[in-house]
Amino acid sequence: MFRRSSEYLPILFSLAVYANCSTAQPELEPCLITDDKPAASWELAYPVGNGRLGAMSFGDYPRERILLNEESIWAKVDPQGMPEDSADVIAKVSELVRQRRYQEADLVFKQGILSGHRPSSYQPVGNLWVTDLSPGDGEPVVRRELHLNEGIARTILEFRDGVVTRDLLASAGSDLIVVHLSGNRPGGLHMRFELNRPLAIESEQQKESPSRKVEELLSARVVDSDLLLEGQAEVVLEGRSYSEGTRFLGRARIRHEQGELTSGNGFLEVRGARTVTALMTVSTDYNRDSPLRRIESGWQSRAEEILDRAGGLAIEDLIQKSVAGHRSYMQRCRLNLGETPPEVKKMTTGQRRERYSRGEADPDLLEAYFQFGRYLLVASSRPGSLPANLQGKWNPFLEAPWKSDYHLNINIQMNYWPAEVTNLSELHRPLLDFAEMLVPAGKEMAEKLGCRGVCTGHATDAWAQARIMSSEVFWGGSLLCWQWVVTHGMEHYRFTQDRVFLEGTLWDLQSLAVEFCLSWLQRDSETGQWIAGPSASPENRFSYESDGERRIAAINVGNSFDQFLIRQVITDFLEAAAVLDRQDVPLVKEAKGVLEELYMPGIDSKGRLMEWRREYEEPEPGHRHISHVLGVYPGNQILPFQDATLKEAVEKSLEYRLEHGGGHTGWSRSWITGLYARLGRGNVAYDNLRQLISKSTLDSLFDSHPPLQIDGNFGGCAAIAEMLVQSHETTGDSPLIRLLPALPDDWTAGSVDGIRARGGFELDFAWENGKITKALIRSESGGRCVVQYLDGRYPLELEPGEEQSIF
């Protein structure tokens, strides 16, 4: 059992100094993830980040590992474009589908369109190794804490003769990773710092030991008392080495109070210090404005300039400013689901998660899970950064799981589902900025397909390439993924009421998205309706009879994924046109006419929403993807409280998936949880949330696909918010805000403050015995809304900056 002796309180409670660094910030309840042992793998390490830089602490002793990442360090293979004859290939595929020769259509699509390559891999900077050289015997008692409200990963080492603490944080204002060590052991702190990067490719299935040694290393050298690591992202593909990835320079500088700093061959060493702080940053030659054209010169000096600027700040001030910046995001939205017993709070997070999986209640654990989702977005997506990838910004591998790429067929979108509703709107912008980055390559891809506008494949990387990068049709055959990203722009407007964004950036993106949708449609020869394709329902396949044989294929036309996405893209566009009074724009008129004749997915003979235009069997009836129901969530094309028939069809589709083993990955289970919340099925949503935390969540609270895949964290966080507030409907010209639309029976009392609703509204409300006891609403922009609770509807009109009581 970890012991906190009173003589060590000044060290252990120094976090309170950080937490109270700004009297303007209201007090936040502690929100921690804890463990009593070092992390056995990177998935159990504790992350910090400032959007651009990421780091993880493992809590090991005597040699601690700090994993370092910078968002733009990616390997790069040759630039990829669509084949010149892509339009002809698509025409052949369409004709084969019309003849119901689906397997042949797959083959033609694969041979004529697919690249056979996947995106390039995101790579780490390397590792900072902190070795404790202090004399003494015996292993310390270890406690690890991730302080979500402060953005600090803390390791506490209790020895017989004193305590040492290691704090890891990522400063956005100073653009630094900070490792701060303090202690009260006799003789002070004796620490050695080394910085290196593995050169050998590491298997994506490998679970690393925190102290694992890699034989081939690129090691830092000492330059002007700094550790300097220069390298370049490389990859080996099909026996060929590609050495054109991001060039980078990592730099670490040591500051210390008392003691002496010395250097050796590739290391810095401090002896006899009261405190020691390592400041690290990274500069790269990545050119955000034109990713395929590197910055040739000047980038190398940026790391030193960042460290020099930080030299004018006291370490305490630097840390306090970092904490204040982080807390400014975290304090906006607070959730209280009840009180966890004190004896349970003393347990580690892993012990509590295991207890919760047995059916025990732990409201604080759920609150930590919710806030961890928000924390990860704060740490991995800041204004001006690249968006969060499949692992956020944390990856130890040169060849990462799924390349740590940008998967555009659900995963990157799910990363941003909690952004607006949990009051982190500006953190949504990196995704929308990335949509703009994809436009040049996306226009070229659309043109090669014989279409207008912009489209992309199902996955891409930091080089903003748009071709289909896949070896299989069922993976890479979805061509409306960029359109899905663009729908996030309208959601950003609905929550923020940012008209400047709507009439500028978003209108341009929507126009390009609509142009491709309209040119990707064809007339159904049987009904005359507009249907999309040819394409695949993301990563899924169907089976059919042909010549007396059962066959499996992926390519078809009129798939529900495409139909609902096009319907969403067009209705978003028409909504924007109405706000901006642009109904007479020719593209708007064309889109409106198409919408009237657009095929709406139907219901099959078993009462389920159809995934394909015809009724087929599924080789994987428990498939992880449930793309055909995106019209209900996260979209607004099916309104469950208004359409009982489609609601039932969606429910039967979900039941069928779950009966056959669906929801077996973290992100899939979190999507199912959000879907049941949108359907108003609070108890079912909560049961799926419990399974998400029990079966697909690690003791670090990271989501596990497996391995670690961060989208499930974001999806789970958004699903909790969806259980508390929904605002995707309208009544008249006002948003309809539903309070507690999917409250599970287990959440008998609680409160939420700072949760957001469409229309630019923010709410605080509390409930007891399942009934709301108070509810406040405010708006920066002002406007009308209708709040619904149970059977009551309450029309409201607010002035800019006004707050009102709802009841």
CSV table of C-alpha atoms in Angstrom, one decimal, residues 67-492:
chain,number,residue,atom,x,y,z
A,67,LEU,CA,8.2,8.6,-25.2
A,68,LEU,CA,8.3,11.7,-27.5
A,69,ASN,CA,6.2,12.4,-30.5
A,70,GLU,CA,5.8,15.4,-32.8
A,71,GLU,CA,2.7,15.4,-35.1
A,72,SER,CA,4.4,16.0,-38.4
A,73,ILE,CA,7.0,13.2,-38.3
A,74,TRP,CA,5.8,10.7,-40.9
A,75,ALA,CA,7.5,8.3,-43.3
A,76,LYS,CA,6.8,9.0,-47.0
A,77,VAL,CA,6.6,6.7,-50.0
A,78,ASP,CA,6.4,8.1,-53.5
A,79,PRO,CA,3.5,10.5,-54.1
A,80,GLN,CA,0.5,8.6,-55.2
A,81,GLY,CA,-2.2,9.6,-57.7
A,82,MET,CA,-5.2,7.9,-59.3
A,83,PRO,CA,-4.6,6.0,-62.6
A,84,GLU,CA,-5.3,8.1,-65.7
A,85,ASP,CA,-8.0,5.7,-66.9
A,86,SER,CA,-9.9,5.7,-63.5
A,87,ALA,CA,-13.1,7.0,-65.1
A,88,ASP,CA,-13.2,4.2,-67.7
A,89,VAL,CA,-12.6,1.7,-65.0
A,90,ILE,CA,-15.5,3.1,-62.9
A,91,ALA,CA,-17.8,2.9,-66.0
A,92,LYS,CA,-16.9,-0.8,-66.5
A,93,VAL,CA,-17.5,-1.5,-62.8
A,94,SER,CA,-20.9,0.2,-63.0
A,95,GLU,CA,-21.9,-1.9,-66.0
A,96,LEU,CA,-20.9,-5.1,-64.2
A,97,VAL,CA,-22.9,-4.1,-61.1
A,98,ARG,CA,-25.9,-3.3,-63.4
A,99,GLN,CA,-25.6,-6.9,-64.7
A,100,ARG,CA,-25.3,-8.1,-61.0
A,101,ARG,CA,-21.8,-9.5,-61.7
A,102,TYR,CA,-20.6,-8.2,-58.4
A,103,GLN,CA,-17.5,-10.4,-57.9
A,104,GLU,CA,-16.3,-9.4,-61.4
A,105,ALA,CA,-16.9,-5.8,-60.5
A,106,ASP,CA,-14.7,-6.2,-57.4
A,107,LEU,CA,-11.9,-7.6,-59.5
A,108,VAL,CA,-12.0,-4.8,-62.1
A,109,PHE,CA,-12.1,-2.2,-59.3
A,110,LYS,CA,-9.2,-3.8,-57.5
A,111,GLN,CA,-7.0,-4.2,-60.6
A,112,GLY,CA,-7.8,-0.8,-62.1
A,113,ILE,CA,-8.2,1.5,-59.1
A,114,LEU,CA,-6.5,0.3,-56.0
A,115,SER,CA,-2.9,1.2,-55.3
A,116,GLY,CA,-2.0,-1.8,-53.1
A,117,HIS,CA,-0.3,0.5,-50.7
A,118,ARG,CA,-1.5,1.9,-47.4
A,119,PRO,CA,-0.7,5.4,-46.1
A,120,SER,CA,2.7,6.1,-44.8
A,121,SER,CA,3.3,5.6,-41.1
A,122,TYR,CA,3.4,8.2,-38.3
A,123,GLN,CA,6.7,7.8,-36.3
A,124,PRO,CA,8.1,8.9,-33.0
A,125,VAL,CA,10.9,11.3,-32.3
A,126,GLY,CA,12.3,8.8,-29.9
A,127,ASN,CA,12.8,8.4,-26.2
A,128,LEU,CA,14.2,10.5,-23.4
A,129,TRP,CA,15.7,8.2,-20.8
A,130,VAL,CA,16.0,9.5,-17.2
A,131,THR,CA,18.2,7.3,-15.1
A,132,ASP,CA,18.3,7.8,-11.3
A,133,LEU,CA,21.9,7.5,-10.1
A,134,SER,CA,21.2,8.3,-6.5
A,135,PRO,CA,22.9,6.1,-4.0
A,136,GLY,CA,20.8,3.8,-1.9
A,137,ASP,CA,19.3,0.3,-1.9
A,138,GLY,CA,15.9,-1.1,-2.3
A,139,GLU,CA,13.1,-0.6,-4.8
A,140,PRO,CA,10.8,2.4,-4.2
A,141,VAL,CA,7.0,2.1,-3.8
A,142,VAL,CA,5.6,3.5,-7.1
A,143,ARG,CA,2.4,5.4,-7.6
A,144,ARG,CA,1.5,6.9,-11.0
A,145,GLU,CA,-1.2,9.6,-11.4
A,146,LEU,CA,-2.6,11.3,-14.5
A,147,HIS,CA,-4.1,14.6,-13.4
A,148,LEU,CA,-6.7,15.3,-16.1
A,149,ASN,CA,-7.6,18.8,-15.0
A,150,GLU,CA,-4.0,19.9,-14.8
A,151,GLY,CA,-2.5,18.0,-17.7
A,152,ILE,CA,0.2,16.4,-15.5
A,153,ALA,CA,1.4,12.8,-15.6
A,154,ARG,CA,3.0,12.3,-12.2
A,155,THR,CA,5.2,9.5,-10.9
A,156,ILE,CA,5.8,9.3,-7.1
A,157,LEU,CA,8.7,7.2,-5.9
A,158,GLU,CA,8.8,6.6,-2.1
A,159,PHE,CA,12.1,5.4,-0.7
A,160,ARG,CA,13.1,4.6,2.8
A,161,ASP,CA,14.9,7.9,3.0
A,162,GLY,CA,12.6,10.2,1.1
A,163,VAL,CA,10.4,10.8,-1.9
A,164,VAL,CA,11.1,11.7,-5.5
A,165,THR,CA,8.4,13.0,-7.9
A,166,ARG,CA,8.6,13.2,-11.6
A,167,ASP,CA,6.0,15.4,-13.4
A,168,LEU,CA,5.6,15.3,-17.1
A,169,LEU,CA,3.6,17.9,-18.9
A,170,ALA,CA,3.2,19.5,-22.3
A,171,SER,CA,3.2,23.3,-22.4
A,172,ALA,CA,1.2,24.8,-25.3
A,173,GLY,CA,2.3,28.4,-24.6
A,174,SER,CA,6.0,27.5,-24.5
A,175,ASP,CA,5.7,24.7,-27.0
A,176,LEU,CA,7.7,22.3,-24.8
A,177,ILE,CA,7.6,18.9,-23.2
A,178,VAL,CA,8.6,19.4,-19.6
A,179,VAL,CA,10.0,16.7,-17.2
A,180,HIS,CA,10.2,18.2,-13.7
A,181,LEU,CA,11.9,16.2,-10.9
A,182,SER,CA,12.0,17.1,-7.2
A,183,GLY,CA,12.8,15.3,-4.0
A,184,ASN,CA,14.0,15.3,-0.5
A,185,ARG,CA,16.4,12.4,-0.4
A,186,PRO,CA,19.8,12.9,1.3
A,187,GLY,CA,22.4,14.2,-1.2
A,188,GLY,CA,19.8,15.5,-3.6
A,189,LEU,CA,19.0,14.3,-7.1
A,190,HIS,CA,21.5,12.4,-9.2
A,191,MET,CA,20.1,12.1,-12.7
A,192,ARG,CA,21.4,11.1,-16.2
A,193,PHE,CA,19.5,12.1,-19.4
A,194,GLU,CA,19.9,10.4,-22.7
A,195,LEU,CA,17.9,10.9,-25.9
A,196,ASN,CA,17.7,8.3,-28.7
A,197,ARG,CA,15.6,6.8,-31.4
A,198,PRO,CA,15.3,3.2,-32.6
A,199,LEU,CA,16.4,2.5,-36.1
A,200,ALA,CA,15.1,-1.0,-36.5
A,201,ILE,CA,11.4,-1.4,-37.6
A,202,GLU,CA,9.3,-2.6,-34.7
A,203,SER,CA,6.3,-4.9,-35.2
A,204,GLU,CA,3.0,-3.2,-34.7
A,205,GLN,CA,1.8,-6.3,-32.8
A,206,GLN,CA,4.7,-6.0,-30.3
A,207,LYS,CA,4.0,-5.0,-26.7
A,208,GLU,CA,7.0,-3.1,-25.6
A,209,SER,CA,8.6,-3.4,-22.2
A,210,PRO,CA,9.3,0.1,-20.8
A,211,SER,CA,12.9,-0.8,-20.4
A,212,ARG,CA,13.3,-2.8,-23.6
A,213,LYS,CA,16.7,-2.2,-25.3
A,214,VAL,CA,16.9,-1.8,-29.0
A,215,GLU,CA,20.2,-2.7,-30.5
A,216,GLU,CA,20.2,-0.2,-33.4
A,217,LEU,CA,19.9,3.4,-32.1
A,218,LEU,CA,20.2,6.9,-33.3
A,219,SER,CA,21.6,8.7,-30.3
A,220,ALA,CA,21.7,12.4,-29.5
A,221,ARG,CA,25.0,14.3,-29.2
A,222,VAL,CA,25.8,17.0,-26.8
A,223,VAL,CA,25.9,20.5,-28.4
A,224,ASP,CA,26.2,23.6,-26.2
A,225,SER,CA,25.1,21.7,-23.1
A,226,ASP,CA,21.9,20.5,-25.0
A,227,LEU,CA,21.1,17.0,-26.2
A,228,LEU,CA,20.6,17.2,-29.9
A,229,LEU,CA,18.9,14.4,-31.9
A,230,GLU,CA,18.7,14.8,-35.7
A,231,GLY,CA,16.9,12.3,-37.8
A,232,GLN,CA,14.5,11.5,-40.7
A,233,ALA,CA,11.5,9.3,-40.9
A,234,GLU,CA,12.2,6.3,-43.1
A,235,VAL,CA,10.2,3.2,-44.2
A,236,VAL,CA,10.9,-0.1,-45.9
A,237,LEU,CA,8.1,-1.1,-48.3
A,238,GLU,CA,8.3,-4.4,-50.3
A,239,GLY,CA,12.0,-4.5,-49.9
A,240,ARG,CA,12.6,-0.9,-50.9
A,241,SER,CA,13.8,1.8,-48.6
A,242,TYR,CA,12.1,5.2,-48.7
A,243,SER,CA,14.1,7.9,-47.1
A,244,GLU,CA,12.1,11.0,-48.0
A,245,GLY,CA,10.1,11.3,-44.8
A,246,THR,CA,10.1,14.3,-42.4
A,247,ARG,CA,13.4,15.5,-41.2
A,248,PHE,CA,13.5,16.6,-37.6
A,249,LEU,CA,15.6,18.0,-34.9
A,250,GLY,CA,14.9,17.2,-31.2
A,251,ARG,CA,16.6,19.3,-28.5
A,252,ALA,CA,16.6,18.8,-24.8
A,253,ARG,CA,18.0,21.3,-22.2
A,254,ILE,CA,18.5,20.7,-18.5
A,255,ARG,CA,17.8,23.3,-15.8
A,256,HIS,CA,18.5,22.6,-12.2
A,257,GLU,CA,18.3,24.1,-8.8
A,258,GLN,CA,21.6,23.6,-6.9
A,259,GLY,CA,23.9,20.8,-7.9
A,260,GLU,CA,26.2,20.5,-10.9
A,261,LEU,CA,25.6,19.7,-14.6
A,262,THR,CA,28.1,17.7,-16.5
A,263,SER,CA,28.1,16.0,-19.9
A,264,GLY,CA,29.6,12.9,-21.4
A,265,ASN,CA,29.3,10.9,-24.7
A,266,GLY,CA,25.7,11.4,-25.6
A,267,PHE,CA,24.4,12.2,-22.1
A,268,LEU,CA,23.9,15.0,-19.6
A,269,GLU,CA,24.2,14.4,-15.9
A,270,VAL,CA,23.1,16.4,-12.8
A,271,ARG,CA,24.3,15.6,-9.3
A,272,GLY,CA,23.3,17.0,-5.9
A,273,ALA,CA,20.3,19.0,-7.2
A,274,ARG,CA,17.2,20.0,-5.3
A,275,THR,CA,15.2,20.1,-8.5
A,276,VAL,CA,16.0,19.1,-12.1
A,277,THR,CA,13.9,20.0,-15.2
A,278,ALA,CA,14.3,18.7,-18.7
A,279,LEU,CA,12.8,21.0,-21.4
A,280,MET,CA,12.4,19.4,-24.8
A,281,THR,CA,11.0,20.5,-28.2
A,282,VAL,CA,11.2,19.4,-31.8
A,283,SER,CA,11.4,21.3,-35.1
A,284,THR,CA,10.7,19.7,-38.5
A,285,ASP,CA,10.9,20.5,-42.2
A,286,TYR,CA,7.2,19.6,-42.7
A,287,ASN,CA,5.4,22.3,-44.8
A,288,ARG,CA,1.8,22.5,-43.7
A,289,ASP,CA,0.9,24.8,-46.6
A,290,SER,CA,2.2,22.3,-49.2
A,291,PRO,CA,3.0,19.0,-47.5
A,292,LEU,CA,4.7,17.4,-50.4
A,293,ARG,CA,7.2,20.3,-50.6
A,294,ARG,CA,9.5,20.3,-47.6
A,295,ILE,CA,10.9,23.4,-45.9
A,296,GLU,CA,14.4,23.5,-47.2
A,297,SER,CA,16.1,25.8,-44.7
A,298,GLY,CA,15.5,27.8,-41.5
A,299,TRP,CA,13.5,25.0,-39.7
A,300,GLN,CA,16.6,23.6,-37.9
A,301,SER,CA,16.9,26.7,-35.7
A,302,ARG,CA,13.4,26.7,-34.4
A,303,ALA,CA,14.0,24.2,-31.6
A,304,GLU,CA,16.8,26.2,-30.1
A,305,GLU,CA,14.8,29.4,-30.4
A,306,ILE,CA,11.9,27.8,-28.5
A,307,LEU,CA,14.2,26.7,-25.7
A,308,ASP,CA,15.9,30.2,-25.6
A,309,ARG,CA,12.5,31.9,-25.2
A,310,ALA,CA,11.7,29.6,-22.3
A,311,GLY,CA,15.0,30.6,-20.6
A,312,GLY,CA,13.4,33.8,-19.4
A,313,LEU,CA,10.8,32.0,-17.4
A,314,ALA,CA,11.2,30.5,-14.0
A,315,ILE,CA,10.3,26.8,-14.0
A,316,GLU,CA,7.5,27.4,-11.6
A,317,ASP,CA,6.0,30.1,-13.8
A,318,LEU,CA,6.3,27.9,-16.9
A,319,ILE,CA,4.5,25.0,-15.2
A,320,GLN,CA,1.8,27.2,-13.8
A,321,LYS,CA,1.1,28.8,-17.2
A,322,SER,CA,0.9,25.4,-18.8
A,323,VAL,CA,-1.5,24.1,-16.1
A,324,ALA,CA,-3.6,27.3,-16.5
A,325,GLY,CA,-3.9,26.9,-20.2
A,326,HIS,CA,-4.9,23.3,-19.9
A,327,ARG,CA,-7.4,23.9,-17.2
A,328,SER,CA,-9.0,26.6,-19.3
A,329,TYR,CA,-10.3,23.9,-21.5
A,330,MET,CA,-11.1,21.2,-18.9
A,331,GLN,CA,-13.1,23.5,-16.6
A,332,ARG,CA,-15.7,24.4,-19.3
A,333,CYS,CA,-17.7,21.1,-18.9
A,334,ARG,CA,-18.2,19.3,-15.6
A,335,LEU,CA,-20.1,16.1,-15.0
A,336,ASN,CA,-21.2,14.7,-11.6
A,337,LEU,CA,-23.0,11.3,-11.6
A,338,GLY,CA,-22.9,10.7,-7.8
A,339,GLU,CA,-20.4,9.9,-5.1
A,340,THR,CA,-18.0,6.9,-5.1
A,341,PRO,CA,-17.3,5.5,-1.6
A,342,PRO,CA,-14.0,6.6,-0.1
A,343,GLU,CA,-12.6,3.1,0.1
A,344,VAL,CA,-13.2,2.6,-3.6
A,345,LYS,CA,-11.5,5.9,-4.5
A,346,LYS,CA,-8.3,4.6,-2.8
A,347,MET,CA,-8.1,1.8,-5.4
A,348,THR,CA,-6.1,2.1,-8.6
A,349,THR,CA,-8.0,2.8,-11.7
A,350,GLY,CA,-7.4,-0.7,-13.0
A,351,GLN,CA,-8.9,-2.2,-9.8
A,352,ARG,CA,-11.9,0.1,-10.0
A,353,ARG,CA,-12.4,-0.8,-13.7
A,354,GLU,CA,-12.3,-4.5,-12.9
A,355,ARG,CA,-14.8,-3.9,-10.0
A,356,TYR,CA,-17.1,-1.9,-12.3
A,357,SER,CA,-17.0,-4.7,-14.9
A,358,ARG,CA,-18.5,-7.0,-12.3
A,359,GLY,CA,-21.5,-4.7,-12.0
A,360,GLU,CA,-20.5,-2.5,-9.1
A,361,ALA,CA,-21.3,1.2,-9.3
A,362,ASP,CA,-18.5,3.8,-9.5
A,363,PRO,CA,-19.8,7.2,-10.6
A,364,ASP,CA,-16.3,8.9,-10.3
A,365,LEU,CA,-14.8,6.3,-12.6
A,366,LEU,CA,-17.5,7.2,-15.3
A,367,GLU,CA,-16.7,10.9,-14.7
A,368,ALA,CA,-13.0,10.2,-15.2
A,369,TYR,CA,-13.7,8.2,-18.4
A,370,PHE,CA,-15.8,11.1,-19.7
A,371,GLN,CA,-13.2,13.7,-18.8
A,372,PHE,CA,-10.4,11.5,-20.2
A,373,GLY,CA,-12.0,11.7,-23.6
A,374,ARG,CA,-12.0,15.5,-23.4
A,375,TYR,CA,-8.5,15.4,-22.0
A,376,LEU,CA,-7.2,13.5,-25.0
A,377,LEU,CA,-8.8,16.0,-27.4
A,378,VAL,CA,-7.2,18.9,-25.5
A,379,ALA,CA,-3.8,17.1,-25.6
A,380,SER,CA,-4.0,16.0,-29.3
A,381,SER,CA,-5.9,18.7,-31.2
A,382,ARG,CA,-5.2,22.4,-30.7
A,383,PRO,CA,-5.9,25.4,-33.0
A,384,GLY,CA,-3.2,25.3,-35.7
A,385,SER,CA,-2.3,21.6,-35.2
A,386,LEU,CA,-2.8,18.6,-37.4
A,387,PRO,CA,-5.9,16.5,-36.4
A,388,ALA,CA,-5.7,13.6,-34.0
A,389,ASN,CA,-4.9,10.4,-35.8
A,390,LEU,CA,-5.8,6.8,-34.9
A,391,GLN,CA,-3.5,6.9,-31.8
A,392,GLY,CA,-4.0,10.6,-31.1
A,393,LYS,CA,-0.5,11.9,-31.1
A,394,TRP,CA,1.1,9.0,-29.2
A,395,ASN,CA,3.0,6.2,-31.0
A,396,PRO,CA,6.2,4.4,-30.1
A,397,PHE,CA,6.6,2.4,-33.4
A,398,LEU,CA,8.4,3.2,-36.6
A,399,GLU,CA,5.7,1.0,-38.3
A,400,ALA,CA,2.6,1.9,-36.3
A,401,PRO,CA,-0.6,0.0,-35.9
A,402,TRP,CA,-2.7,0.9,-39.0
A,403,LYS,CA,0.2,3.4,-39.6
A,404,SER,CA,-1.4,5.7,-37.1
A,405,ASP,CA,-3.0,7.2,-40.2
A,406,TYR,CA,-6.1,9.3,-40.8
A,407,HIS,CA,-8.9,6.8,-41.4
A,408,LEU,CA,-11.7,8.8,-43.0
A,409,ASN,CA,-14.5,6.2,-43.0
A,410,ILE,CA,-15.4,6.6,-39.3
A,411,ASN,CA,-12.4,6.9,-37.1
A,412,ILE,CA,-11.2,10.5,-37.6
A,413,GLN,CA,-14.8,11.7,-37.5
A,414,MET,CA,-15.4,9.9,-34.2
A,415,ASN,CA,-12.3,11.6,-32.8
A,416,TYR,CA,-14.2,14.9,-33.0
A,417,TRP,CA,-17.7,13.8,-32.0
A,418,PRO,CA,-17.3,15.2,-28.4
A,419,ALA,CA,-15.7,18.5,-29.6
A,420,GLU,CA,-18.8,20.7,-29.8
A,421,VAL,CA,-21.1,19.2,-27.2
A,422,THR,CA,-18.5,19.0,-24.5
A,423,ASN,CA,-17.5,22.7,-25.0
A,424,LEU,CA,-14.2,22.3,-27.0
A,425,SER,CA,-15.3,23.9,-30.2
A,426,GLU,CA,-12.0,25.4,-31.3
A,427,LEU,CA,-10.4,22.0,-30.9
A,428,HIS,CA,-12.7,20.9,-33.8
A,429,ARG,CA,-10.9,23.2,-36.3
A,430,PRO,CA,-7.8,21.0,-37.0
A,431,LEU,CA,-10.2,18.5,-38.6
A,432,LEU,CA,-11.8,21.1,-40.7
A,433,ASP,CA,-8.4,22.6,-41.6
A,434,PHE,CA,-7.3,19.2,-42.7
A,435,ALA,CA,-10.3,18.9,-44.9
A,436,GLU,CA,-9.0,22.1,-46.7
A,437,MET,CA,-5.5,20.5,-46.9
A,438,LEU,CA,-7.0,17.6,-48.8
A,439,VAL,CA,-8.7,19.8,-51.5
A,440,PRO,CA,-5.8,20.0,-54.1
A,441,ALA,CA,-5.3,16.2,-54.2
A,442,GLY,CA,-9.0,15.6,-53.8
A,443,LYS,CA,-9.8,17.7,-56.9
A,444,GLU,CA,-7.3,15.8,-58.9
A,445,MET,CA,-8.8,12.4,-57.7
A,446,ALA,CA,-12.3,13.5,-58.5
A,447,GLU,CA,-11.2,14.7,-62.0
A,448,LYS,CA,-9.5,11.3,-62.7
A,449,LEU,CA,-12.8,9.6,-61.8
A,450,GLY,CA,-14.6,11.8,-64.3
A,451,CYS,CA,-16.3,13.9,-61.6
A,452,ARG,CA,-16.5,17.5,-60.3
A,453,GLY,CA,-15.6,18.6,-56.8
A,454,VAL,CA,-13.4,16.8,-54.3
A,455,CYS,CA,-13.2,13.2,-53.1
A,456,THR,CA,-10.7,11.0,-51.2
A,457,GLY,CA,-10.1,7.4,-50.4
A,458,HIS,CA,-10.9,5.9,-47.0
A,459,ALA,CA,-7.5,6.7,-45.5
A,460,THR,CA,-4.7,9.2,-45.9
A,461,ASP,CA,-1.7,10.6,-44.0
A,462,ALA,CA,0.0,13.9,-43.2
A,463,TRP,CA,1.0,14.2,-46.9
A,464,ALA,CA,-2.7,14.9,-47.7
A,465,GLN,CA,-2.8,12.4,-50.5
A,466,ALA,CA,-6.2,11.6,-51.9
A,467,ARG,CA,-5.9,8.4,-53.9
A,468,ILE,CA,-7.4,5.1,-52.7
A,469,MET,CA,-4.6,3.5,-50.6
A,470,SER,CA,-5.7,-0.1,-50.1
A,471,SER,CA,-5.1,-3.6,-51.2
A,472,GLU,CA,-8.7,-4.7,-50.9
A,473,VAL,CA,-11.9,-3.4,-52.3
A,474,PHE,CA,-14.0,-3.7,-49.1
A,475,TRP,CA,-11.4,-1.5,-47.3
A,476,GLY,CA,-10.8,1.0,-50.0
A,477,GLY,CA,-14.0,1.1,-52.0
A,478,SER,CA,-15.7,4.0,-50.1
A,479,LEU,CA,-15.4,7.3,-51.9
A,480,LEU,CA,-17.5,9.7,-49.9
A,481,CYS,CA,-15.3,9.9,-46.8
A,482,TRP,CA,-14.1,13.5,-47.3
A,483,GLN,CA,-17.8,14.4,-47.6
A,484,TRP,CA,-18.3,13.0,-44.1
A,485,VAL,CA,-15.5,15.1,-42.8
A,486,VAL,CA,-17.1,18.2,-44.4
A,487,THR,CA,-20.4,17.6,-42.5
A,488,HIS,CA,-18.5,18.3,-39.3
A,489,GLY,CA,-18.2,21.9,-40.6
A,490,MET,CA,-22.0,22.4,-40.4
A,491,GLU,CA,-22.0,20.9,-37.0
A,492,HIS,CA,-19.3,23.5,-36.0
